[in-house]
Tab-separated table of C-alpha atoms and ligand atoms in Angstrom:
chain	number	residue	atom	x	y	z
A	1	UNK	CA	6.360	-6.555	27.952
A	2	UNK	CA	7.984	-3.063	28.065
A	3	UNK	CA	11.065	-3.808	25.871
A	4	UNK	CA	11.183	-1.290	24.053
A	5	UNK	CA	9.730	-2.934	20.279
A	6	UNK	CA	6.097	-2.870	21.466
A	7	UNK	CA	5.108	-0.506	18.517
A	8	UNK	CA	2.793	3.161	18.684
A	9	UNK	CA	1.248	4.481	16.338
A	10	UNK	CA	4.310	6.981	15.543
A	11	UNK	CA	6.006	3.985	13.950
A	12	UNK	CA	3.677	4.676	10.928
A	13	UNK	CA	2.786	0.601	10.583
A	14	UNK	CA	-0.041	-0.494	8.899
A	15	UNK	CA	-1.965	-3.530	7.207
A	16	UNK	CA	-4.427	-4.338	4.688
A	17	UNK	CA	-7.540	-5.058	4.621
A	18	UNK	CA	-7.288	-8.058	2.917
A	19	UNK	CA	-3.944	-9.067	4.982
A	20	UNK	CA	-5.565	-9.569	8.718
A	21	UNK	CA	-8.600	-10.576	7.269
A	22	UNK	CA	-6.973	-12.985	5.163
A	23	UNK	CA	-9.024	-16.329	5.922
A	24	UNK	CA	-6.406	-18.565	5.104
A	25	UNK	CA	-7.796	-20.226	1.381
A	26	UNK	CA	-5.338	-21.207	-0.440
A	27	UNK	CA	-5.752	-22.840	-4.099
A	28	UNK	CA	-5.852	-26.471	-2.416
A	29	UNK	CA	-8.720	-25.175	0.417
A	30	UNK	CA	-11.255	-23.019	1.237
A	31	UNK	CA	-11.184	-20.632	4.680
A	32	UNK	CA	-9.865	-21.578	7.977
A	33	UNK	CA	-10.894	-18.854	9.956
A	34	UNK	CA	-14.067	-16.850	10.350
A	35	UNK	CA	-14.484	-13.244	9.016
A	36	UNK	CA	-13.823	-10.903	11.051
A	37	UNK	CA	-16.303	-7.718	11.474
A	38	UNK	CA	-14.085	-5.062	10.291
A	39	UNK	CA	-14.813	-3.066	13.193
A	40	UNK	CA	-13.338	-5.112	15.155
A	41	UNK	CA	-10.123	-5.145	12.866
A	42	UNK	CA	-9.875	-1.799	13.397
A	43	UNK	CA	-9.979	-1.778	17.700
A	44	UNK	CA	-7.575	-5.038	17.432
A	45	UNK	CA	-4.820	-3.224	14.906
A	46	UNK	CA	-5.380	0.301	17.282
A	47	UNK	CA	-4.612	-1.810	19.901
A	48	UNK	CA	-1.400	-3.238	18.740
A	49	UNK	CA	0.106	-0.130	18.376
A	50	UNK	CA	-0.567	0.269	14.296
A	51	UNK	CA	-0.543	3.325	12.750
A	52	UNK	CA	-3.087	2.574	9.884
A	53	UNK	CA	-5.157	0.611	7.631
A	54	UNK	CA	-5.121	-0.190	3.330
A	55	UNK	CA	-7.592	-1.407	1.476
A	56	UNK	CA	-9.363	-2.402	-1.975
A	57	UNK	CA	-12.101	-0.864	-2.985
A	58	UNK	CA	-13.718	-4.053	-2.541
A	59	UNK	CA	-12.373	-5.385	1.111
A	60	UNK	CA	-14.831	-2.422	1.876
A	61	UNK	CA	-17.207	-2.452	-0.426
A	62	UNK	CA	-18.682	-5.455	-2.025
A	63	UNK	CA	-18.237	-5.866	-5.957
A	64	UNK	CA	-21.576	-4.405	-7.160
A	65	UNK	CA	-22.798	-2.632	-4.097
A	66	UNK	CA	-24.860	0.396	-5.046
A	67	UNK	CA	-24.791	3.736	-4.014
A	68	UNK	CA	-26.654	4.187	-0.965
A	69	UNK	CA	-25.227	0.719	0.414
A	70	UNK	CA	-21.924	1.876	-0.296
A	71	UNK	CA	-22.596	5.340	0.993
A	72	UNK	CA	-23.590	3.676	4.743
A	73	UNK	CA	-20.440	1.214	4.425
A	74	UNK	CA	-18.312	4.003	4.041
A	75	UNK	CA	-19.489	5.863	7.170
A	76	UNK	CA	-19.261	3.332	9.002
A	77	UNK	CA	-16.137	2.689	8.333
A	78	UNK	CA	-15.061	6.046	8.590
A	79	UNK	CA	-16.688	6.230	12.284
A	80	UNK	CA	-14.572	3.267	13.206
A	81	UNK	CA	-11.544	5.447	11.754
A	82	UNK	CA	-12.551	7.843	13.995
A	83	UNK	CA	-12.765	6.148	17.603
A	84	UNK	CA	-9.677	4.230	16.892
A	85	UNK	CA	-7.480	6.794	15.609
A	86	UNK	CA	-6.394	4.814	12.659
A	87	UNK	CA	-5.402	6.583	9.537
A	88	UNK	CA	-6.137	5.328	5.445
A	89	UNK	CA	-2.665	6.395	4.079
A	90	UNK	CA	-2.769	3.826	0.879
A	91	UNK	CA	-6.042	2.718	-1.409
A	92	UNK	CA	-5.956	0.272	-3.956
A	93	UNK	CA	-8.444	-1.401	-6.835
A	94	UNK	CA	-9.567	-4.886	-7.037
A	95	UNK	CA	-8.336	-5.233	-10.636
A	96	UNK	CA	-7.902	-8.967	-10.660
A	97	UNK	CA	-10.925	-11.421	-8.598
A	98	UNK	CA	-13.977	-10.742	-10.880
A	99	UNK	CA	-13.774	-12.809	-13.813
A	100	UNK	CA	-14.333	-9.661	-16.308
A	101	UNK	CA	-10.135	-9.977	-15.395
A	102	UNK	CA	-9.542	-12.830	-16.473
A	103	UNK	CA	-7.236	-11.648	-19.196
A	104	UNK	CA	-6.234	-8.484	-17.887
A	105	UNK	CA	-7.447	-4.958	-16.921
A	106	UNK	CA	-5.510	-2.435	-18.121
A	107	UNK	CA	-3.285	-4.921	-20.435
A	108	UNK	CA	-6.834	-6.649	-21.838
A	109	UNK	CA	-6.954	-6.924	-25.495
A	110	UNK	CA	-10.405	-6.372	-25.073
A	111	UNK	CA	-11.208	-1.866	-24.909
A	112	UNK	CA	-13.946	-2.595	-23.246
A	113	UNK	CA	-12.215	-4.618	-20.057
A	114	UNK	CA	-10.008	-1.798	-20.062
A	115	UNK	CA	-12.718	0.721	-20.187
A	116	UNK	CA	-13.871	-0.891	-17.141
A	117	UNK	CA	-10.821	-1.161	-15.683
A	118	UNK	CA	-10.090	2.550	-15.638
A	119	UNK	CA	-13.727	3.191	-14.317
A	120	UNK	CA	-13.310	1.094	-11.506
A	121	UNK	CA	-10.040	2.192	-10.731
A	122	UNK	CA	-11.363	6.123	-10.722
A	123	UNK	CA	-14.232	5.052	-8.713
A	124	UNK	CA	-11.756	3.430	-5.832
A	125	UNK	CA	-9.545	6.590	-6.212
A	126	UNK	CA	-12.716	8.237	-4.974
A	127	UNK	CA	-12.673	6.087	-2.199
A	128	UNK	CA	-9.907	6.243	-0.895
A	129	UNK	CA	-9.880	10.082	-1.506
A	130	UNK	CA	-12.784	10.281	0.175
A	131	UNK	CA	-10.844	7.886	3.091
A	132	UNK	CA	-8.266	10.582	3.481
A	133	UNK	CA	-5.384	8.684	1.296
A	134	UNK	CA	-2.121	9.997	-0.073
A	135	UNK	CA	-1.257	7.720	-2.246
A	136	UNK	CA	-2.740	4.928	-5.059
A	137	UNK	CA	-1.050	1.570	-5.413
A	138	UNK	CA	-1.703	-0.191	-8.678
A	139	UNK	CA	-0.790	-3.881	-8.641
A	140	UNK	CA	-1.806	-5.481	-12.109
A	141	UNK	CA	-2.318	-8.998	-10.882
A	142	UNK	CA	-4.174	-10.467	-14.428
A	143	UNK	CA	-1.794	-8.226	-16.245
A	144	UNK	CA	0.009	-11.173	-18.356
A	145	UNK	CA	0.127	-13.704	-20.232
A	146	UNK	CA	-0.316	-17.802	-19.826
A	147	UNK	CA	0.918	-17.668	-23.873
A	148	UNK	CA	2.131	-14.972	-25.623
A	149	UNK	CA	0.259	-15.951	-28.708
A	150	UNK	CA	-2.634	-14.019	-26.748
A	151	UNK	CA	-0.970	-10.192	-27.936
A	152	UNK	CA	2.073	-8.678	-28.488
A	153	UNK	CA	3.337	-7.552	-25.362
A	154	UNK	CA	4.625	-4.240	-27.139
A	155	UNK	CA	0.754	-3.191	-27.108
A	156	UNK	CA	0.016	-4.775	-23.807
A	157	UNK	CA	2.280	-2.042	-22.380
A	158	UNK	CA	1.337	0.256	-24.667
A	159	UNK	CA	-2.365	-0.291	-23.102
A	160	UNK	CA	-1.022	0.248	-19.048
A	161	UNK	CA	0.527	3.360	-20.571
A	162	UNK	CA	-2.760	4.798	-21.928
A	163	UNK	CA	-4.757	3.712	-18.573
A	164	UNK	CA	-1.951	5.409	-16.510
A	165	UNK	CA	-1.733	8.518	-18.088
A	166	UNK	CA	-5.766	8.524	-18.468
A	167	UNK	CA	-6.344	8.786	-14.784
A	168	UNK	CA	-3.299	10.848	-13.534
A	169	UNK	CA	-4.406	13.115	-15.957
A	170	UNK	CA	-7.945	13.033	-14.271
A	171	UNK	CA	-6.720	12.838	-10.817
A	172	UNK	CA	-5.153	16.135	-11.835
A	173	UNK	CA	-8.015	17.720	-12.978
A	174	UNK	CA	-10.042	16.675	-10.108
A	175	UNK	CA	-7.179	19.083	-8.115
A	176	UNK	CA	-6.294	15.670	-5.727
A	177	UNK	CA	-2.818	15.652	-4.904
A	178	UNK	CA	-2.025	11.961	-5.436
A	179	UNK	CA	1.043	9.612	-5.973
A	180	UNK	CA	1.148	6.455	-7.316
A	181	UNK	CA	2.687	3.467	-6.626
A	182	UNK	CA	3.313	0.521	-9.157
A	183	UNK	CA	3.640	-2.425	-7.517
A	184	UNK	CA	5.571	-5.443	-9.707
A	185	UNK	CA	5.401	-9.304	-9.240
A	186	UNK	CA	7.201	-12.087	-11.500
A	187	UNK	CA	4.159	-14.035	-11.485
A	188	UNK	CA	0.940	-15.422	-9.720
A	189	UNK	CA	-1.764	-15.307	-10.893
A	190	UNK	CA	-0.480	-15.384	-14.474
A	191	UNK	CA	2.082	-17.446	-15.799
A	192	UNK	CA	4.022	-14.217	-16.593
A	193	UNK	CA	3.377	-10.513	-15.650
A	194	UNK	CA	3.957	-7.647	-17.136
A	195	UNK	CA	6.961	-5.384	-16.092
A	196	UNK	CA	7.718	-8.610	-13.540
A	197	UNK	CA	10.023	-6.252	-11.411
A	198	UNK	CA	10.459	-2.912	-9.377
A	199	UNK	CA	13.578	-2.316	-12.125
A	200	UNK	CA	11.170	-2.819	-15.001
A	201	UNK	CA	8.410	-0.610	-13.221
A	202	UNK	CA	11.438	2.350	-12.565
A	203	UNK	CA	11.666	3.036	-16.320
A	204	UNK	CA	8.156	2.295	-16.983
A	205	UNK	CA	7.542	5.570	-14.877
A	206	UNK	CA	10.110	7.539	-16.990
A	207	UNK	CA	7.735	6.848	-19.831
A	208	UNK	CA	4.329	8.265	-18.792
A	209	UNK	CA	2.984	11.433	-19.157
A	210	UNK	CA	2.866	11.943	-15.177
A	211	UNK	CA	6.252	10.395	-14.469
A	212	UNK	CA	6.431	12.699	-11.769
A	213	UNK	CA	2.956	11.445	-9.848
A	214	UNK	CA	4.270	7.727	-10.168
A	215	UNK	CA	6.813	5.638	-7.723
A	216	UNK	CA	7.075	2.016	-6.686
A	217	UNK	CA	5.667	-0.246	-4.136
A	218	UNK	CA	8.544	-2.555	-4.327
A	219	UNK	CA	7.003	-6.045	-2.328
A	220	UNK	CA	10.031	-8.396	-0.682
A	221	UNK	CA	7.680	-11.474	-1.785
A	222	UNK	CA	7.653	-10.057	-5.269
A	223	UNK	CA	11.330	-9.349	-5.799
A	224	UNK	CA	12.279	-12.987	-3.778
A	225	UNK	CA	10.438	-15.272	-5.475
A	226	UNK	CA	12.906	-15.073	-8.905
A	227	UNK	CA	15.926	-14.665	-6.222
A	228	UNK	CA	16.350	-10.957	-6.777
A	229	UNK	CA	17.417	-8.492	-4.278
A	230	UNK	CA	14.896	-6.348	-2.312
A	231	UNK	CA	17.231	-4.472	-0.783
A	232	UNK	CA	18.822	-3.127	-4.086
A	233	UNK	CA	15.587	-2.971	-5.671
A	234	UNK	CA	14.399	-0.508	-2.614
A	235	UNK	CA	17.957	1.103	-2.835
A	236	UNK	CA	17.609	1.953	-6.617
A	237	UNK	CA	13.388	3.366	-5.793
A	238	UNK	CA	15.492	5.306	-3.536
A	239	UNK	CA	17.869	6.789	-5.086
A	240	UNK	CA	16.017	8.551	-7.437
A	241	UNK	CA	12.761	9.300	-5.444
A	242	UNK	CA	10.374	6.897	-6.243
A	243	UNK	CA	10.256	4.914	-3.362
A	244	UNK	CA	6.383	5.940	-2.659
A	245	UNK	CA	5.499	2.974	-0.460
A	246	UNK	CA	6.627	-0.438	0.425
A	247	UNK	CA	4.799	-4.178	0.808
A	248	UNK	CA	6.979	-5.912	4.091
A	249	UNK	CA	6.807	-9.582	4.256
A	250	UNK	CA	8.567	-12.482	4.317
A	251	UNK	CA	9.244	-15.187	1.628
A	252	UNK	CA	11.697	-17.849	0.304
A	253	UNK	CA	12.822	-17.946	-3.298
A	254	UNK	CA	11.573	-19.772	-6.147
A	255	UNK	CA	8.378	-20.296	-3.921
A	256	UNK	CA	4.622	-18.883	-4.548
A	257	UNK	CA	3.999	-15.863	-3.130
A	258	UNK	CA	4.582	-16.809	0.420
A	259	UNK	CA	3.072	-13.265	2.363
A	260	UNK	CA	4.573	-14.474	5.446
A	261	UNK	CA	5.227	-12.713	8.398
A	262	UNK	CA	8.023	-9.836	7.663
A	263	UNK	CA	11.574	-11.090	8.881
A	264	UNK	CA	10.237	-14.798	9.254
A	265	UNK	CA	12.591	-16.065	6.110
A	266	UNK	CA	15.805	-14.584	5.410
A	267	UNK	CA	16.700	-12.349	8.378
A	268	UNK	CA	19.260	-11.089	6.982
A	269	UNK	CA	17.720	-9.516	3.934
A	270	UNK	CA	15.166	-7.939	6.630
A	271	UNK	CA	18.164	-7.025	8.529
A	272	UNK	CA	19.717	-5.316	5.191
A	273	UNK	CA	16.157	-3.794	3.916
A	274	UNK	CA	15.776	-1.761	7.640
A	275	UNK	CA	18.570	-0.688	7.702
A	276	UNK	CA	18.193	1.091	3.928
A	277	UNK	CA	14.448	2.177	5.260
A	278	UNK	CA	15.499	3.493	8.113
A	279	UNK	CA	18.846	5.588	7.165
A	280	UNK	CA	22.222	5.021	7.427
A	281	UNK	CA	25.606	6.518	6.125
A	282	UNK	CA	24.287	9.972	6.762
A	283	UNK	CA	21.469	9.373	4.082
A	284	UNK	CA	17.738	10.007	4.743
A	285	UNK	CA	15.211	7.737	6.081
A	286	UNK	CA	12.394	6.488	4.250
A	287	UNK	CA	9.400	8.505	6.072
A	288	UNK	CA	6.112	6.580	4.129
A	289	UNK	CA	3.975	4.188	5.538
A	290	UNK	CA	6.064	0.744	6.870
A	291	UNK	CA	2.574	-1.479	5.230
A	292	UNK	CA	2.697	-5.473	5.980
A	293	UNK	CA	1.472	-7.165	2.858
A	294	UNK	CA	1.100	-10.548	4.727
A	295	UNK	CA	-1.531	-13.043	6.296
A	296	UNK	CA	-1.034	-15.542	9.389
A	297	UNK	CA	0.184	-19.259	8.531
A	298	UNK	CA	-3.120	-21.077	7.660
A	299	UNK	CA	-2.989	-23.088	10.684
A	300	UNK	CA	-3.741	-20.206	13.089
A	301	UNK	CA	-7.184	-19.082	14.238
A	302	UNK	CA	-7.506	-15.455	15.133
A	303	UNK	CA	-5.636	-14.887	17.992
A	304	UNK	CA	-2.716	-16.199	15.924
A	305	UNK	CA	-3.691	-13.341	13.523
A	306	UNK	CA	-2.612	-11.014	15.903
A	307	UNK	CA	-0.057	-12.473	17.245
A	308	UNK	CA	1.037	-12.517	13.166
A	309	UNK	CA	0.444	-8.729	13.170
A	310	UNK	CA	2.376	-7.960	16.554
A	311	UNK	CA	4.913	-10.228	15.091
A	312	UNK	CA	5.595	-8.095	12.006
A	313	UNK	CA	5.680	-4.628	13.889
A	314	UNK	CA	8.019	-5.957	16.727
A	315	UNK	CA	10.625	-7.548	14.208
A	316	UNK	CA	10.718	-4.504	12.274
A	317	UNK	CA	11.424	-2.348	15.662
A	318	UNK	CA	13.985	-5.132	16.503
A	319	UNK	CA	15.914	-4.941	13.466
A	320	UNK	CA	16.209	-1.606	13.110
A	321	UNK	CA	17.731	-1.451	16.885
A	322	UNK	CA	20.175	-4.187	15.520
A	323	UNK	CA	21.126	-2.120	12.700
A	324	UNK	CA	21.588	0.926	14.471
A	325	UNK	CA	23.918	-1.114	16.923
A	326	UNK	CA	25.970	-2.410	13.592
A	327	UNK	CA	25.966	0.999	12.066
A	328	UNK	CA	27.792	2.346	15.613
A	329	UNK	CA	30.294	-0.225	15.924
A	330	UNK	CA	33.349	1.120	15.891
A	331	UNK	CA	35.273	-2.515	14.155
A	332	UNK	CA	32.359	-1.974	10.962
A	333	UNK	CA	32.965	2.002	10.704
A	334	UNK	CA	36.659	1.175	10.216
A	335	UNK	CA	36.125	-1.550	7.804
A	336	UNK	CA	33.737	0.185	5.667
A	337	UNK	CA	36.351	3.342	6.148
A	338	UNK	CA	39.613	1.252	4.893
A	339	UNK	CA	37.405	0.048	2.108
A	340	UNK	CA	36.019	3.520	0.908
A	341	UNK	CA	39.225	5.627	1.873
A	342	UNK	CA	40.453	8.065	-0.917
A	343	UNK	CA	43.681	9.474	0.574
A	344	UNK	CA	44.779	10.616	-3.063
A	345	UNK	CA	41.759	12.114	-3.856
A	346	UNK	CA	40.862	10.636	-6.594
A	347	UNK	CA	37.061	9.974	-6.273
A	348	UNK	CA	36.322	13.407	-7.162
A	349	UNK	CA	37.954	13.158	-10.828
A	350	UNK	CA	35.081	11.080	-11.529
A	351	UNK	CA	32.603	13.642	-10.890
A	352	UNK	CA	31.892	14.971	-14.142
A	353	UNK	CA	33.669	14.909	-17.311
A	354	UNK	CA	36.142	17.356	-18.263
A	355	UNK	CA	38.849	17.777	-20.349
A	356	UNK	CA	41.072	18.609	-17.345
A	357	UNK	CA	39.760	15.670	-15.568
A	358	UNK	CA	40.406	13.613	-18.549
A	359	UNK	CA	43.987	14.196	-18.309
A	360	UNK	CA	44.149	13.817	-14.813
A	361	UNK	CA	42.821	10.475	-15.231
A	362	UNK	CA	45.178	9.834	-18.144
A	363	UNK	CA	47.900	10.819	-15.413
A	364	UNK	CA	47.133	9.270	-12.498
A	365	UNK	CA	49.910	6.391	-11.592
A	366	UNK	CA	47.238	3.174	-11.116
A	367	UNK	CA	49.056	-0.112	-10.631
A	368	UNK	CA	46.323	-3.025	-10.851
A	369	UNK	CA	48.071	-5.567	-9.267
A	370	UNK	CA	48.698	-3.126	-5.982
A	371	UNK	CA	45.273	-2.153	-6.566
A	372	UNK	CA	44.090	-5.946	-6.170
A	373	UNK	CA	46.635	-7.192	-3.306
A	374	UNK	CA	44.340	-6.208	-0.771
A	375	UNK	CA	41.458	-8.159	0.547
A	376	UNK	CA	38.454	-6.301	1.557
A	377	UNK	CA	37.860	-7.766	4.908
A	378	UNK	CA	33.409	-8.260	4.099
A	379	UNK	CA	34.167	-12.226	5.790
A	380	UNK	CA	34.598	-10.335	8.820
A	381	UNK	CA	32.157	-7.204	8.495
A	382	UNK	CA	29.688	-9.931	7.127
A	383	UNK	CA	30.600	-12.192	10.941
A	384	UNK	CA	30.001	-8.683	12.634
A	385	UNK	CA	26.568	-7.865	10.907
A	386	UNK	CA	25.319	-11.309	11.825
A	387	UNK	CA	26.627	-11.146	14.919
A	388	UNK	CA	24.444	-7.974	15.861
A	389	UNK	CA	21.531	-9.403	13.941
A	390	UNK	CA	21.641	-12.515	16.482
A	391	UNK	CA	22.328	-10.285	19.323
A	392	UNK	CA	25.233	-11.460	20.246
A	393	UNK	CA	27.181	-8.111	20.282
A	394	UNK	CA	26.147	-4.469	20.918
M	401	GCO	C1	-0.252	-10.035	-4.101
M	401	GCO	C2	-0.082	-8.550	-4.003
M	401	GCO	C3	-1.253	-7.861	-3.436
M	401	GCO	C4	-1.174	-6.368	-3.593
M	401	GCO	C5	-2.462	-5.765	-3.235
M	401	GCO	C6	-2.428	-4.267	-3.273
M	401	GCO	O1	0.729	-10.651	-4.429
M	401	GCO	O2	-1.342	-10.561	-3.868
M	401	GCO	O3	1.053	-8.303	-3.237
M	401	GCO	O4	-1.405	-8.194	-2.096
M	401	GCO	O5	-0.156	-5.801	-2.844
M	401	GCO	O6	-3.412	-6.253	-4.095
M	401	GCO	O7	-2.535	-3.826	-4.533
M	402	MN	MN1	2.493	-10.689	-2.494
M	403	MN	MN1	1.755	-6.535	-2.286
């Protein structure tokens, strides 16, 4: 179907691992589907147009594998890379299925979990160094608590600090160029997680010792499930440069962690999040990997795991046509015009204290009540957005 949203490679899409080989257990179940051979992951996502692959050290290889099993793994794997074209942009740690986790990694209150913790994490840096990756996504799923009688959380964070700055600092001095990525969650699998959101992972960053190495990995799961926002969570990673990756899916609030199919619950936010990733206003694009941290709907076998993966890449591709369309519509531009206009020009007395501007301020004939008789017209530039998000305009 040449429509125009089959996707290529150059749309920089990829999946995990773990995500198209999810099997479809769920805490109520065991697997649905078979495994598949991971080379044949590999022709099926070149073939539907995706751009690359993530992984765990462990969707690769198995927990406890040793050397020269890994070693063969690996070039296999890499081979595979090689006839399909696929790229490793993103390379993560299994910090959270073996039960050595099963009060934390990094956050244990046992040194010696987090000893191990930090070894295994430099040992799947290696790998996905070795893999050709750019950047490192930590996702502390045991980092929590089911009671906070276990530790204070004051040392808990304390802890992720120390393991953070431990292996920047020896990603440094192993000359990689690396970023990392902190990826937050609410909750699931503990009762409560540390630094539950991308907000509380922003100033996190501002506390390490490599600040500068470390972003976000905001997920829309993550941020929906308590009924935040994604898009202003992405918006604020964005703003001040942090934005280092980003987990697509789909997900209603107040749920478990859903990982459905990107844009298959709440359209809009999809609609909203696009149109942030891709640009808009005159401000720039996000230009990082567009990853899908999602599996198929357990009732599917493995064709519906691709149809899952086309799925994600074509809604993407859809919605950022529709926002484009909304962005050029000449009724929104003069909305969003009337509601920013300045013809006073005041905005720029706000730029920067001064004892000038001060007085300007102090001077400057503001009536409230005028200010306030207008309404902003957003029932209408709200109609229009949905409007082009339905495709019925543009
Ligand atoms: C989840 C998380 C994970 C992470 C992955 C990469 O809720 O299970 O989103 O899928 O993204 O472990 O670190
Ligand atoms: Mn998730
Ligand atoms: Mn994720």
């Amino acid at each position: 179907m040449a429509d125009g949203f089959d996707p290529t490679p150059a749309d920089r899409f990829t999946f995990g691992l773990w995500t198209v080989g999810n099997r479809g257990a769920d805490p109520f179940g065991g697997p649905v589907r078979a495994k598949i051979p991971l080379r044949r992951i590999l022709d099926k996502l070149a073939e539907a147009g995706a751009h690359g692959v993530n992984l765990h050290d462990n969707d690769l290889v198995p927990f406890g594998a040793g050397a020269a099993e890994r070693d063969l793994i690996v070039a296999d794997f890499k081979q595979g890379l090689a006839d399909t074209g696929l790229v490793v942009p993103m390379a993560t740690t299994n910090l959270f299925s073996h039960p050595v986790f099963r009060d934390g990694a990094f956050t244990a209150s046992d040194p010696k979990v987090r000893a191990y913790a930090v070894r295994k994490a430099m040992s799947a840096i290696e790998l996905g160094v070795e893999l050709g990756a750019s950047t490192i996504v930590f996702w502390g799923g045991r980092e929590g608590t089911e009671t906070d009688a276990a530790r204070d959380c004051r040392d808990a964070i304390g802890w992720f600090r120390q393991c953070l700055d431990f292996l920047c600092a020896w990603t440094k001095d192993q000359g990689w160029e690396l970023r990392f990525a902190l990826e937050a969650k609410p909750n699931e699998p503990r009762g409560d997680i540390y630094l539950a959101t991308t907000g509380h992972m922003l100033h996190f960053i501002s506390t390490l010792e490599h600040g500068e190495m470390c972003g976000v990995n905001p997920e829309v799961a993550h941020e929906n499930m308590p009924g935040l926002s994604m898009v202003h969570a992405v918006a604020q990673a964005m703003e001040c440069g942090k934005l280092f990756h980003i987990d697509l899916n789909g997900q209603r609030i107040g749920r478990y962690d859903q990982d459905l199919r990107f844009g298959s619950e709440d359209a809009k936010g999809a609609f909203f999040l696009v149109r942030l990733l891709e640009g808009f206003g005159g401000r720039p694009a996000y230009t990082g990997p567009l990853h899908f941290d999602a599996h198929a709907y357990r009732s599917e076998d493995e064709d519906g795991v691709w149809d899952f993966a086309k799925g994600c890449m074509r809604t993407y591709k859809i919605l950022a046509a529709r926002a484009r369309a909304f962005d050029q519509d000449a009724e929104v531009q003069q909305i969003l015009a009337a509601s920013h206009a300045d013809p006073d020009g005041v905005a720029p007395l706000l730029k920067g204290y001064s004892a000038a501007s001060a007085a300007a301020l102090a001077a400057l004939p503001l009536d409230p009540d005028a200010l306030a008789a207008t309404g902003k017209r957003y029932e209408r530039l709200d109609q229009l957005a949905m409007e082009h998000l339905f495709g019925a305009r543009g």
